[in-house]
Amino acid sequence: MIIEFGHYALVLALATSILQSLLPVIGAWRGERSLMQSGTTAAITSFALVALSFAVLTYAHVTSDFSVANVWENSHSMIPLLYKYSGVWGNHEGSMLLWLLILTLFSALVAVFGRNLPDTLRANVLGVQAWIATAFSLFILLTSNPFNRLMPAPGEGRDLNPVLQDVGLAIHPPLLYLGYVGFSVCFSFAVAALIDGRIDAAWARWVRPWTLAAWTFLTAGIAMGSYWAYYELGWGGWWFWDPVENASFMPWLAGTALLHSALVMEKREALKIWTVLLAILTFSLSLLGTFLVRSGVLTSVHAFANDPTRGIFILVILVLFIGGALSLFAFRAVRLKAGGLFAPISREGALVYNNLILTTAAATVLTGTLYPLALEALTGAKISVGPPFFNMTFGLLMLPLLLAVPFGPLLAWKRGDLLGAAQRLFAAIGLGLAVALGVFYARYGGPVMAAAGIGLGIYLIAGSLTDLVLRAGIGRLPLATAWARLKGLPRSSFGTTLAHAGVGVTLIGIVAVTAYETETIVEMKPGTTVEAGGFTLRFDGMREGNGPNFTEESAHFDILSGGVVVSDFWSSKRIYTARRMPTTEAGIRTFGTSQLYVSLGDPAPDGAMVIRIWWKPFILCIWGGAVLMMIGGAISLSDRRLRVGVPKKAKPQPKLVLEPAE
């Protein structure tokens, strides 16, 4: 009965979303305040109903109720409790319910924290959010119902996909969806503003916090997914330009552009048309990513569904929302004013330059991802667009952008001084060149591009710090005065510095591990050793073991330096009992920001084991930089200026009546 209760709550949520999609919009059109305010109640109610439905599905997984088809297909009574929870969204149906939950959560947050918004704008935003929620509620109920029953109920489940039985995959999808779905608010603000006909600096100010929150979550989701693939799949790579990886990366690129464009619009009331278009395109790319993952057109470890009916349904959603929003934009854009003018060399110009490169990069990734699919659909020919294409095109696009990043904050609004900014960056440029030359010398003259890339990363970090140093007056004012000025800077300044510095740290990690990693494939017997990364790795032997729902063979290794054991670790291969599916659990030992990575292969005929060993210098910088970006986003989001909307209407004060003196 509890399961049916969850299903019924989902149906009620659909009905509430339909009301929310109509009443506030009609109220905004007629100017009826009561109808506009109904959107707030409907948004909160819809979230509560979807949360109840999600809680019921979670209960079914935790209690191993195998009468529910979703639980039977994706759970097992013996799996650890954590993976019973993550199994809720470790499948197509549950993940779509999680998508809807986060979508209604954002709608409720707009309803609660958007009370300072103009009534018509808030009503239209909630209405557009409800249009999206209605479409996805219908999609779940008609094609992906997580509450379907099995009669009679099986005695045991089929188990969760073994590669999903990991802490990283318990965290990765919710973070990714918070980013994906968070951009729906930006989309709704854009469509609502086009309907209302009001797009100004205040609109950009309302949009920026939602954009920043979504961007921060999406950064976290992509980084977590990359690290999970690195350590869980046993392949030693951190990014492979997999189409599903690209599906999350494209909205991140567009969202980064939107974040910078909204800043220009807020400060200078410029780039209005472009900012609205970016808000539409960013969420459109999120929807496209959903279609790629859920439609079955892609084969990937990340992809869930392989049902043409679902793919067609999502394709219809794509056409309705993307096509409808772009059509509305085309109709309204001609009536919008372009905004303030500025010189090419200015902070606005630098941000436009940033936008052009980021959107071109997103278009390049989109082309490389969809071209093989389009070619196969039209001609039947199958081709693969892999890392060489993306590395070359994306790398060439990013180089001029990375060189320009530290210049942006040092240029004045409206008209800047490029030579003056370059002079202020003299120390950062010098430090980057010195590090590049040092790396070139230390690595005996090569590779040249690797040394240049690491120098570029140092330049980015130092250039990002330069803005704070100059604004605080460090080095030219007394220390106490400089410290006071530094503390008085807005939090968004620190957030911007951390985010830009994070890009530099990530760049250093990417370049170092790409250029300097070593890979060794050897056959080892107990007692044999091999050199890797300046250490000696000794294979001690194998051990068999059992987990709650798997059996494993583990190899133990000692790590020696100078003949002395400094560390040890295990690497294993597992067979999951229910699915009879093998997985590789890599052995990883960290030394600073570098890692020694060992993956087991198959046994050789003579009894030896095939071992793959990687030394990955500075690889943790890749994800350390992403963490800095996330922290920067969070700090910027806490800036008071991003939490202040339009002023609240002052409450009428009682009139003061003076009584005559006696």
XYZ file of C-alpha atoms in Angstrom:
662
model
C 0.000 0.000 0.000
C 2.907 2.343 0.732
C 4.183 1.939 -2.829
C 0.799 2.915 -4.279
C 0.841 5.923 -1.957
C 4.115 7.066 -3.552
C 2.664 6.550 -7.035
C -0.451 8.514 -6.095
C 1.694 11.364 -4.708
C 3.461 11.552 -8.068
C 0.120 11.792 -9.880
C -0.985 14.559 -7.502
C 2.330 16.342 -8.157
C 1.521 16.260 -11.874
C -1.908 17.774 -11.228
C -0.361 20.470 -9.021
C 2.258 21.255 -11.683
C -0.480 21.691 -14.278
C -2.236 24.199 -12.014
C 1.080 25.961 -11.358
C 1.759 26.134 -15.089
C -1.538 27.927 -15.756
C -2.800 29.999 -12.840
C 0.224 32.277 -12.150
C 0.737 32.966 -15.872
C -2.946 33.853 -16.316
C -2.724 36.004 -13.201
C 0.334 37.855 -14.564
C -1.470 38.445 -17.854
C -4.629 39.741 -16.147
C -2.828 41.514 -13.317
C -4.684 39.469 -10.668
C -2.476 39.235 -7.592
C -4.323 36.278 -6.042
C -3.734 34.100 -9.105
C -0.080 35.127 -9.242
C 0.406 34.213 -5.590
C -1.110 30.768 -6.177
C 2.147 29.820 -7.925
C 4.022 29.999 -4.621
C 1.655 27.588 -2.878
C 1.587 25.254 -5.873
C 5.411 25.171 -6.151
C 5.866 24.273 -2.494
C 3.072 21.681 -2.643
C 4.488 20.114 -5.802
C 7.917 19.770 -4.198
C 6.422 18.213 -1.071
C 4.503 15.647 -3.148
C 7.522 14.687 -5.286
C 9.666 14.471 -2.137
C 7.077 12.130 -0.626
C 7.108 9.995 -3.776
C 10.921 9.877 -3.751
C 10.922 8.946 -0.053
C 8.557 6.027 -0.769
C 10.851 4.727 -3.531
C 13.815 5.066 -1.159
C 11.897 3.105 1.475
C 11.235 0.346 -1.041
C 14.959 0.085 -1.830
C 16.107 0.195 1.786
C 13.628 -2.497 2.829
C 14.408 -4.605 -0.292
C 10.784 -4.696 -1.462
C 11.314 -6.832 -4.567
C 7.641 -6.629 -5.486
C 8.653 -3.269 -7.015
C 10.230 -3.883 -10.417
C 12.669 -1.021 -9.968
C 13.981 -2.505 -6.718
C 14.195 -6.020 -8.158
C 16.187 -4.822 -11.169
C 18.599 -2.606 -9.226
C 19.067 -3.966 -5.726
C 19.934 -7.034 -3.674
C 19.310 -7.888 -0.067
C 23.050 -8.291 0.614
C 24.403 -5.016 -0.767
C 25.577 -2.418 1.803
C 22.992 0.085 3.002
C 24.728 3.004 1.249
C 24.236 1.338 -2.134
C 20.606 0.632 -1.365
C 20.195 4.388 -1.063
C 22.283 5.164 -4.166
C 20.426 2.401 -6.027
C 17.382 4.670 -5.915
C 18.986 6.914 -8.569
C 21.386 4.312 -10.000
C 18.874 3.469 -12.730
C 16.806 5.252 -15.348
C 13.461 5.464 -13.534
C 14.888 6.496 -10.178
C 17.287 9.002 -11.680
C 14.453 10.700 -13.554
C 12.490 10.930 -10.315
C 15.579 12.520 -8.736
C 15.671 14.966 -11.669
C 12.028 15.897 -11.006
C 12.685 16.203 -7.263
C 15.515 18.678 -7.829
C 13.457 20.566 -10.417
C 10.565 21.050 -7.985
C 13.062 21.895 -5.221
C 14.413 24.793 -7.278
C 10.864 25.923 -8.022
C 10.091 25.911 -4.304
C 13.293 27.851 -3.590
C 12.295 30.500 -6.128
C 8.868 30.662 -4.492
C 10.321 31.066 -0.993
C 13.369 33.245 -1.657
C 11.966 35.193 -4.597
C 9.472 37.210 -2.609
C 11.334 40.409 -3.501
C 10.873 39.765 -7.216
C 8.223 41.722 -9.118
C 4.969 39.793 -8.888
C 4.579 39.255 -12.628
C 8.157 38.076 -13.104
C 7.945 35.595 -10.226
C 4.600 34.311 -11.452
C 5.938 33.739 -14.957
C 9.142 32.098 -13.668
C 7.137 29.669 -11.546
C 4.839 29.034 -14.493
C 7.721 28.145 -16.820
C 9.266 25.926 -14.140
C 5.925 24.153 -13.897
C 5.805 23.617 -17.671
C 9.090 21.728 -17.397
C 7.919 19.804 -14.316
C 4.684 18.820 -16.067
C 6.569 17.478 -19.079
C 8.940 15.385 -16.980
C 6.167 14.175 -14.684
C 4.298 12.908 -17.736
C 7.503 11.316 -19.031
C 7.991 9.432 -15.759
C 4.384 8.307 -15.362
C 3.906 7.244 -19.000
C 7.292 5.719 -19.873
C 9.434 5.391 -16.730
C 7.198 4.623 -13.771
C 9.433 3.585 -10.834
C 6.477 2.103 -8.928
C 5.523 -0.726 -11.285
C 4.742 -3.926 -9.388
C 5.811 -7.528 -10.016
C 3.314 -10.289 -9.259
C 4.342 -12.629 -7.754
C 7.199 -10.849 -5.985
C 10.664 -12.410 -6.577
C 12.576 -13.635 -3.560
C 15.802 -11.819 -4.439
C 16.927 -8.876 -6.546
C 19.207 -8.794 -9.577
C 21.692 -6.477 -7.804
C 22.834 -2.960 -8.603
C 25.267 -2.600 -11.491
C 28.654 -3.339 -9.835
C 30.395 -0.302 -11.303
C 27.755 1.844 -9.573
C 28.455 0.286 -6.175
C 30.841 2.991 -5.124
C 30.754 6.064 -2.888
C 31.609 8.294 -5.835
C 28.505 7.190 -7.729
C 26.397 7.774 -4.642
C 27.456 11.447 -4.770
C 28.030 12.138 -8.472
C 24.439 12.013 -9.901
C 22.819 14.305 -7.297
C 25.571 16.898 -7.756
C 25.344 16.664 -11.529
C 21.560 17.018 -11.467
C 21.739 20.012 -9.143
C 23.829 21.639 -11.852
C 21.799 20.422 -14.827
C 18.450 21.289 -13.307
C 19.701 24.445 -11.612
C 20.074 26.028 -15.028
C 16.336 25.527 -15.504
C 15.833 28.544 -13.237
C 17.989 30.675 -15.565
C 15.959 29.351 -18.493
C 12.698 30.165 -16.731
C 13.902 33.683 -15.894
C 14.832 34.216 -19.542
C 11.493 32.977 -20.900
C 9.569 34.873 -18.206
C 11.430 38.081 -19.029
C 10.697 37.616 -22.731
C 7.013 37.114 -21.933
C 6.964 40.102 -19.593
C 9.093 42.280 -21.883
C 11.309 43.478 -19.012
C 15.035 42.747 -19.233
C 17.385 45.037 -17.327
C 20.216 45.092 -14.806
C 17.858 44.020 -12.014
C 16.949 40.904 -14.031
C 20.650 40.011 -14.338
C 21.061 40.535 -10.616
C 18.286 38.046 -9.879
C 19.647 35.503 -12.358
C 23.283 35.537 -11.254
C 22.897 33.695 -7.910
C 20.966 30.858 -9.572
C 23.525 30.648 -12.364
C 26.384 30.613 -9.878
C 24.768 27.913 -7.729
C 24.057 25.697 -10.741
C 27.578 26.229 -12.114
C 29.140 25.327 -8.762
C 27.119 22.111 -8.453
C 27.817 21.147 -12.062
C 31.545 21.694 -11.510
C 31.367 19.405 -8.483
C 29.388 16.771 -10.391
C 31.764 16.695 -13.357
C 34.838 16.538 -11.111
C 33.331 13.748 -9.001
C 32.400 11.770 -12.116
C 35.897 12.180 -13.537
C 37.544 10.968 -10.332
C 35.128 8.055 -10.057
C 35.921 6.895 -13.603
C 39.631 7.268 -12.843
C 39.788 5.051 -9.779
C 36.824 2.721 -10.300
C 37.033 1.604 -13.940
C 40.705 0.587 -13.694
C 41.702 2.227 -16.961
C 43.934 4.887 -15.464
C 42.355 7.799 -17.352
C 40.560 10.825 -15.936
C 38.773 12.026 -19.107
C 38.152 10.272 -22.416
C 35.793 12.678 -24.225
C 33.072 10.076 -23.869
C 29.832 11.442 -25.429
C 28.116 11.309 -22.060
C 31.016 13.171 -20.452
C 30.639 15.751 -23.204
C 26.920 15.977 -22.458
C 27.728 17.386 -19.010
C 30.689 19.464 -20.172
C 28.777 21.443 -22.807
C 26.316 23.083 -20.365
C 29.267 23.793 -18.067
C 31.001 25.758 -20.832
C 27.807 27.609 -21.735
C 27.042 28.206 -18.042
C 30.501 29.698 -17.521
C 29.836 32.067 -20.400
C 26.405 32.931 -18.949
C 27.936 33.678 -15.553
C 30.324 36.229 -17.069
C 27.740 37.673 -19.444
C 25.252 38.255 -16.609
C 27.970 40.173 -14.774
C 28.336 42.572 -17.727
C 24.587 42.987 -17.926
C 24.287 43.715 -14.210
C 27.140 46.221 -14.099
C 26.686 47.973 -17.429
C 23.249 46.929 -18.764
C 25.060 45.643 -21.845
C 24.783 42.273 -23.656
C 21.084 41.964 -22.785
C 20.096 39.985 -25.864
C 23.160 37.761 -25.680
C 22.676 36.999 -21.970
C 19.058 35.953 -22.466
C 20.069 33.727 -25.381
C 22.826 32.118 -23.295
C 20.347 31.390 -20.489
C 18.159 29.554 -23.003
C 21.047 27.701 -24.648
C 22.634 26.573 -21.378
C 19.542 24.730 -20.181
C 18.907 23.527 -23.734
C 22.298 21.798 -23.610
C 21.285 20.247 -20.274
C 18.147 18.885 -21.918
C 20.214 17.640 -24.854
C 22.485 15.825 -22.415
C 19.431 14.189 -20.878
C 18.295 13.063 -24.318
C 21.709 11.588 -25.158
C 21.900 9.643 -21.892
C 18.267 8.475 -21.773
C 17.396 7.847 -25.408
C 19.633 4.875 -26.144
C 21.407 6.619 -29.042
C 24.672 6.325 -27.112
C 26.425 3.294 -25.711
C 28.359 4.232 -22.601
C 28.993 3.109 -19.044
C 27.210 6.348 -18.053
C 24.105 5.792 -20.192
C 20.973 4.355 -18.581
C 18.145 3.807 -21.016
C 17.863 1.931 -24.279
C 14.199 2.425 -25.096
C 13.182 4.235 -28.328
C 9.842 5.263 -26.794
C 11.614 7.165 -24.057
C 13.983 8.717 -26.569
C 11.112 9.971 -28.723
C 9.324 11.395 -25.672
C 12.420 13.327 -24.579
C 12.964 14.443 -28.163
C 9.461 15.923 -28.135
C 10.316 17.718 -24.874
C 13.474 19.033 -26.524
C 11.586 20.355 -29.524
C 8.862 21.965 -27.406
C 11.077 23.737 -24.907
C 14.139 24.551 -26.981
C 12.165 25.328 -30.124
C 9.519 27.255 -28.218
C 12.022 29.310 -26.235
C 14.110 30.148 -29.307
C 10.986 31.092 -31.251
C 9.891 33.414 -28.445
C 13.402 34.856 -28.353
C 13.359 35.480 -32.111
C 9.974 37.210 -31.802
C 10.983 39.411 -28.855
C 14.689 40.060 -29.528
C 14.038 42.691 -32.187
C 12.197 44.774 -29.586
C 14.981 44.609 -26.997
C 17.518 47.381 -26.628
C 21.122 46.295 -27.005
C 22.289 48.112 -23.880
C 25.328 50.231 -23.012
C 28.255 50.762 -25.361
C 31.864 50.006 -24.475
C 35.290 49.987 -26.081
C 36.789 46.694 -27.290
C 39.601 47.092 -24.737
C 37.595 47.118 -21.501
C 36.366 44.719 -18.896
C 33.181 44.254 -20.896
C 35.292 43.533 -23.977
C 37.326 40.950 -22.075
C 34.136 39.221 -20.926
C 32.745 39.243 -24.461
C 36.020 37.678 -25.635
C 35.570 35.068 -22.892
C 32.019 34.401 -24.079
C 32.968 34.000 -27.717
C 35.654 31.424 -26.990
C 33.575 29.458 -24.487
C 30.559 29.246 -26.772
C 32.775 28.291 -29.714
C 34.332 25.571 -27.555
C 30.866 24.297 -26.577
C 29.867 24.276 -30.260
C 33.026 22.343 -31.120
C 32.326 19.707 -28.473
C 28.700 19.532 -29.637
C 29.801 18.999 -33.242
C 32.281 16.287 -32.339
C 29.679 14.525 -30.202
C 26.730 14.623 -32.604
C 28.481 14.343 -35.972
C 29.014 10.540 -35.767
C 25.366 10.070 -34.753
C 24.082 12.273 -37.573
C 26.336 10.587 -40.138
C 25.201 7.118 -39.070
C 21.530 8.162 -39.179
C 21.867 9.655 -42.667
C 24.283 7.251 -44.395
C 24.653 4.229 -42.132
C 28.425 4.812 -41.955
C 29.993 4.512 -38.525
C 32.902 6.718 -37.541
C 34.467 7.633 -34.214
C 35.443 11.137 -33.162
C 37.852 10.573 -30.304
C 40.338 12.344 -28.043
C 42.755 13.486 -30.823
C 40.062 15.700 -32.387
C 38.867 17.144 -29.077
C 42.355 17.627 -27.615
C 43.546 19.512 -30.686
C 40.519 21.736 -31.279
C 39.643 22.366 -27.641
C 43.261 22.975 -26.642
C 43.803 25.531 -29.414
C 40.617 27.361 -28.411
C 41.483 27.455 -24.711
C 45.037 28.784 -25.121
C 44.083 32.397 -26.025
C 41.350 32.369 -23.382
C 43.706 31.258 -20.608
C 46.229 33.918 -21.601
C 43.511 36.574 -21.314
C 41.872 35.464 -18.036
C 44.105 37.484 -15.633
C 43.659 40.631 -17.754
C 39.870 40.838 -17.312
C 39.672 41.912 -13.632
C 42.488 44.460 -14.174
C 40.723 46.331 -16.983
C 38.370 49.210 -16.256
C 34.724 49.159 -17.206
C 33.741 50.853 -20.472
C 37.330 51.705 -21.524
C 40.462 49.982 -20.273
C 44.235 50.215 -20.643
C 45.685 46.991 -22.025
C 49.305 48.106 -21.613
C 48.635 49.186 -18.038
C 47.068 45.807 -17.223
C 50.063 44.034 -18.785
C 52.416 46.107 -16.619
C 50.476 45.170 -13.495
C 50.783 41.509 -14.538
C 54.550 41.806 -15.034
C 55.357 39.727 -11.940
C 52.862 37.002 -12.884
C 54.186 36.823 -16.440
C 57.770 36.697 -15.191
C 56.986 33.964 -12.677
C 55.233 31.878 -15.337
C 58.187 32.199 -17.727
C 60.666 31.345 -14.951
C 58.755 28.196 -14.007
C 58.437 27.170 -17.668
C 62.196 27.539 -18.169
C 62.862 25.683 -14.917
C 60.652 22.762 -15.955
C 62.244 22.733 -19.409
C 65.711 22.549 -17.849
C 64.739 19.952 -15.208
C 63.206 17.673 -17.841
C 66.309 17.883 -20.033
C 64.775 19.991 -22.762
C 61.373 18.498 -23.346
C 58.633 18.439 -24.133
C 58.529 22.166 -24.850
C 54.717 22.455 -24.830
C 54.499 20.714 -21.463
C 56.899 23.198 -19.865
C 54.955 26.057 -21.479
C 51.653 24.626 -20.205
C 52.885 24.390 -16.612
C 54.251 27.930 -16.871
C 50.841 29.055 -18.153
C 49.192 27.442 -15.121
C 51.523 29.312 -12.748
C 50.820 32.544 -14.645
C 47.071 31.972 -14.194
C 47.446 31.421 -10.456
C 49.730 34.406 -9.935
C 47.646 36.601 -12.261
C 44.491 35.747 -10.321
C 46.143 36.779 -7.057
C 47.424 40.020 -8.613
C 43.962 41.609 -8.578
C 43.594 41.058 -4.819
C 47.143 42.278 -4.142
C 46.607 45.494 -6.086
C 43.173 46.232 -4.649
C 44.405 45.694 -1.098
C 47.550 47.761 -1.700
C 49.868 44.989 -0.501
C 53.472 46.150 -0.914
C 52.706 49.868 -1.209
C 50.631 50.527 1.909
C 51.380 49.758 5.565
C 50.657 46.125 6.372
C 47.815 46.937 8.780
C 46.148 49.187 6.205
C 46.561 46.626 3.418
C 45.147 43.887 5.655
C 42.134 46.038 6.534
C 41.523 46.784 2.853
C 41.861 43.104 1.980
C 39.279 42.137 4.599
C 36.955 44.821 3.301
C 36.887 43.504 -0.258
C 33.631 41.863 -1.386
C 33.496 38.095 -1.047
C 32.905 37.774 -4.763
C 36.428 39.127 -5.337
C 37.892 36.230 -3.347
C 35.566 33.810 -5.096
C 36.657 35.024 -8.530
C 40.318 34.757 -7.563
C 39.904 31.195 -6.277
C 37.933 30.096 -9.338
C 40.488 31.519 -11.776
C 43.388 30.127 -9.740
C 41.613 26.749 -9.741
C 41.711 26.781 -13.538
C 45.489 27.250 -13.320
C 45.895 24.392 -10.831
C 43.801 22.079 -13.008
C 45.836 23.053 -16.074
C 49.067 22.135 -14.272
C 47.639 18.726 -13.376
C 46.402 18.057 -16.918
C 49.691 19.024 -18.549
C 51.893 17.195 -16.036
C 50.019 13.895 -16.116
C 49.634 13.990 -19.905
C 53.290 14.719 -20.592
C 55.127 12.957 -17.797
C 53.107 9.923 -16.708
C 54.711 6.523 -17.205
C 52.946 3.232 -17.910
C 54.467 -0.207 -17.395
C 52.837 -3.540 -18.244
C 54.685 -6.502 -16.738
C 54.152 -10.106 -15.680
C 54.979 -10.462 -12.008
C 55.324 -13.387 -9.646
C 55.450 -13.111 -5.849
C 58.742 -11.530 -4.815
C 59.480 -9.799 -8.127
C 59.956 -6.034 -8.309
C 59.578 -3.242 -10.863
C 60.587 0.425 -10.895
C 57.907 3.116 -11.224
C 57.957 6.828 -10.441
C 61.243 6.639 -8.540
C 59.916 3.863 -6.283
C 60.361 0.105 -6.274
C 57.115 -1.872 -6.376
C 57.278 -5.413 -4.957
C 54.548 -7.985 -5.611
C 53.986 -10.022 -2.425
C 51.265 -12.415 -3.583
C 47.537 -13.020 -3.968
C 44.734 -13.425 -1.443
C 41.138 -14.531 -1.929
C 38.314 -12.874 -0.038
C 34.563 -12.337 0.119
C 32.493 -9.205 0.370
C 28.793 -8.846 1.179
C 27.800 -9.577 -2.435
C 31.056 -10.393 -4.234
C 34.172 -12.552 -4.209
C 37.572 -11.098 -4.958
C 41.190 -11.888 -5.631
C 43.518 -9.264 -4.222
C 47.199 -8.655 -4.865
C 49.379 -7.078 -2.187
C 52.220 -4.725 -3.079
C 54.959 -3.094 -1.019
C 56.377 0.265 -2.082
C 60.084 0.669 -1.378
C 62.324 3.721 -1.512
C 66.039 3.206 -1.004
C 65.406 -0.430 -0.107
C 63.037 0.513 2.755
C 59.278 -0.169 2.703
C 57.530 3.200 2.824
C 53.982 2.086 2.081
C 51.811 -0.739 0.767
C 48.422 -1.277 -0.863
C 46.065 -3.834 -2.402
C 44.698 -4.115 -5.911
C 41.895 -6.556 -6.662
C 39.507 -8.072 -9.168
C 35.940 -8.765 -8.054
C 33.139 -10.992 -9.274
C 29.683 -9.879 -8.148
C 27.638 -12.960 -7.296
C 24.213 -11.989 -8.625
C 25.237 -10.574 -12.007
C 28.467 -12.580 -12.418
C 30.027 -9.314 -13.535
C 33.775 -8.660 -13.020
C 35.192 -5.318 -11.898
C 38.700 -4.046 -11.231
C 39.506 -2.248 -8.001
C 42.691 -0.308 -8.676
C 45.357 0.007 -6.022
C 46.295 3.656 -5.545
C 48.851 5.226 -3.251
C 49.245 9.007 -3.060
C 52.540 10.849 -2.683
C 51.826 14.583 -2.388
C 49.794 15.430 -5.474
C 51.123 12.427 -7.452
C 49.880 8.847 -7.418
C 51.124 5.329 -8.032
C 48.283 3.440 -9.724
C 48.173 -0.365 -10.150
C 45.541 -2.400 -11.991
C 45.409 -6.201 -12.177
C 45.188 -7.997 -15.492
C 44.698 -11.683 -16.258
C 46.934 -14.500 -14.981
C 49.656 -15.661 -17.389
C 50.077 -19.378 -18.288
C 53.174 -19.666 -16.062
C 51.270 -18.488 -12.986
C 52.417 -14.881 -13.089
C 49.970 -11.965 -13.001
C 49.777 -9.273 -15.662
C 50.142 -5.950 -13.848
C 49.597 -2.463 -15.270
C 51.444 0.240 -13.354
C 51.126 3.992 -13.865
C 53.050 6.806 -12.243
C 50.849 9.903 -12.455
C 52.675 13.084 -11.453
C 50.575 15.959 -10.095
C 47.327 14.247 -11.097
C 45.504 15.377 -7.960
C 45.941 18.967 -9.166
C 43.236 18.203 -11.754
C 40.589 17.695 -9.087
C 42.239 20.057 -6.582
C 41.705 22.861 -9.086
C 38.067 21.853 -9.440
C 37.705 22.007 -5.651
C 39.132 25.536 -5.696
C 36.584 26.480 -8.372
C 33.768 25.070 -6.239
C 34.981 26.920 -3.146
C 35.254 30.082 -5.212
C 31.696 29.641 -6.431
C 30.429 29.062 -2.895
C 32.251 32.131 -1.548
C 30.911 34.298 -4.361
C 27.425 32.990 -3.689
C 27.723 34.116 -0.064
C 28.451 37.691 -1.164
C 25.777 39.955 0.260
C 25.350 41.714 -3.087
C 24.117 38.458 -4.632
C 21.592 37.926 -1.867
C 19.950 41.343 -2.064
C 17.032 41.602 -4.455
C 14.803 44.547 -5.080
C 13.977 46.428 -1.908
C 10.988 45.255 0.015
C 8.086 47.603 0.196
C 8.172 49.505 3.429
C 5.428 48.675 5.849
C 3.111 51.620 6.502
C 3.997 53.288 9.775
C 1.307 54.406 12.221
C 0.786 58.140 12.203
C 2.053 59.965 15.229
C -0.748 61.970 16.877
C 0.328 64.819 19.148
C -1.984 65.444 22.046
C -2.379 69.039 23.203
C -0.509 69.944 26.354
C -2.545 70.329 29.445
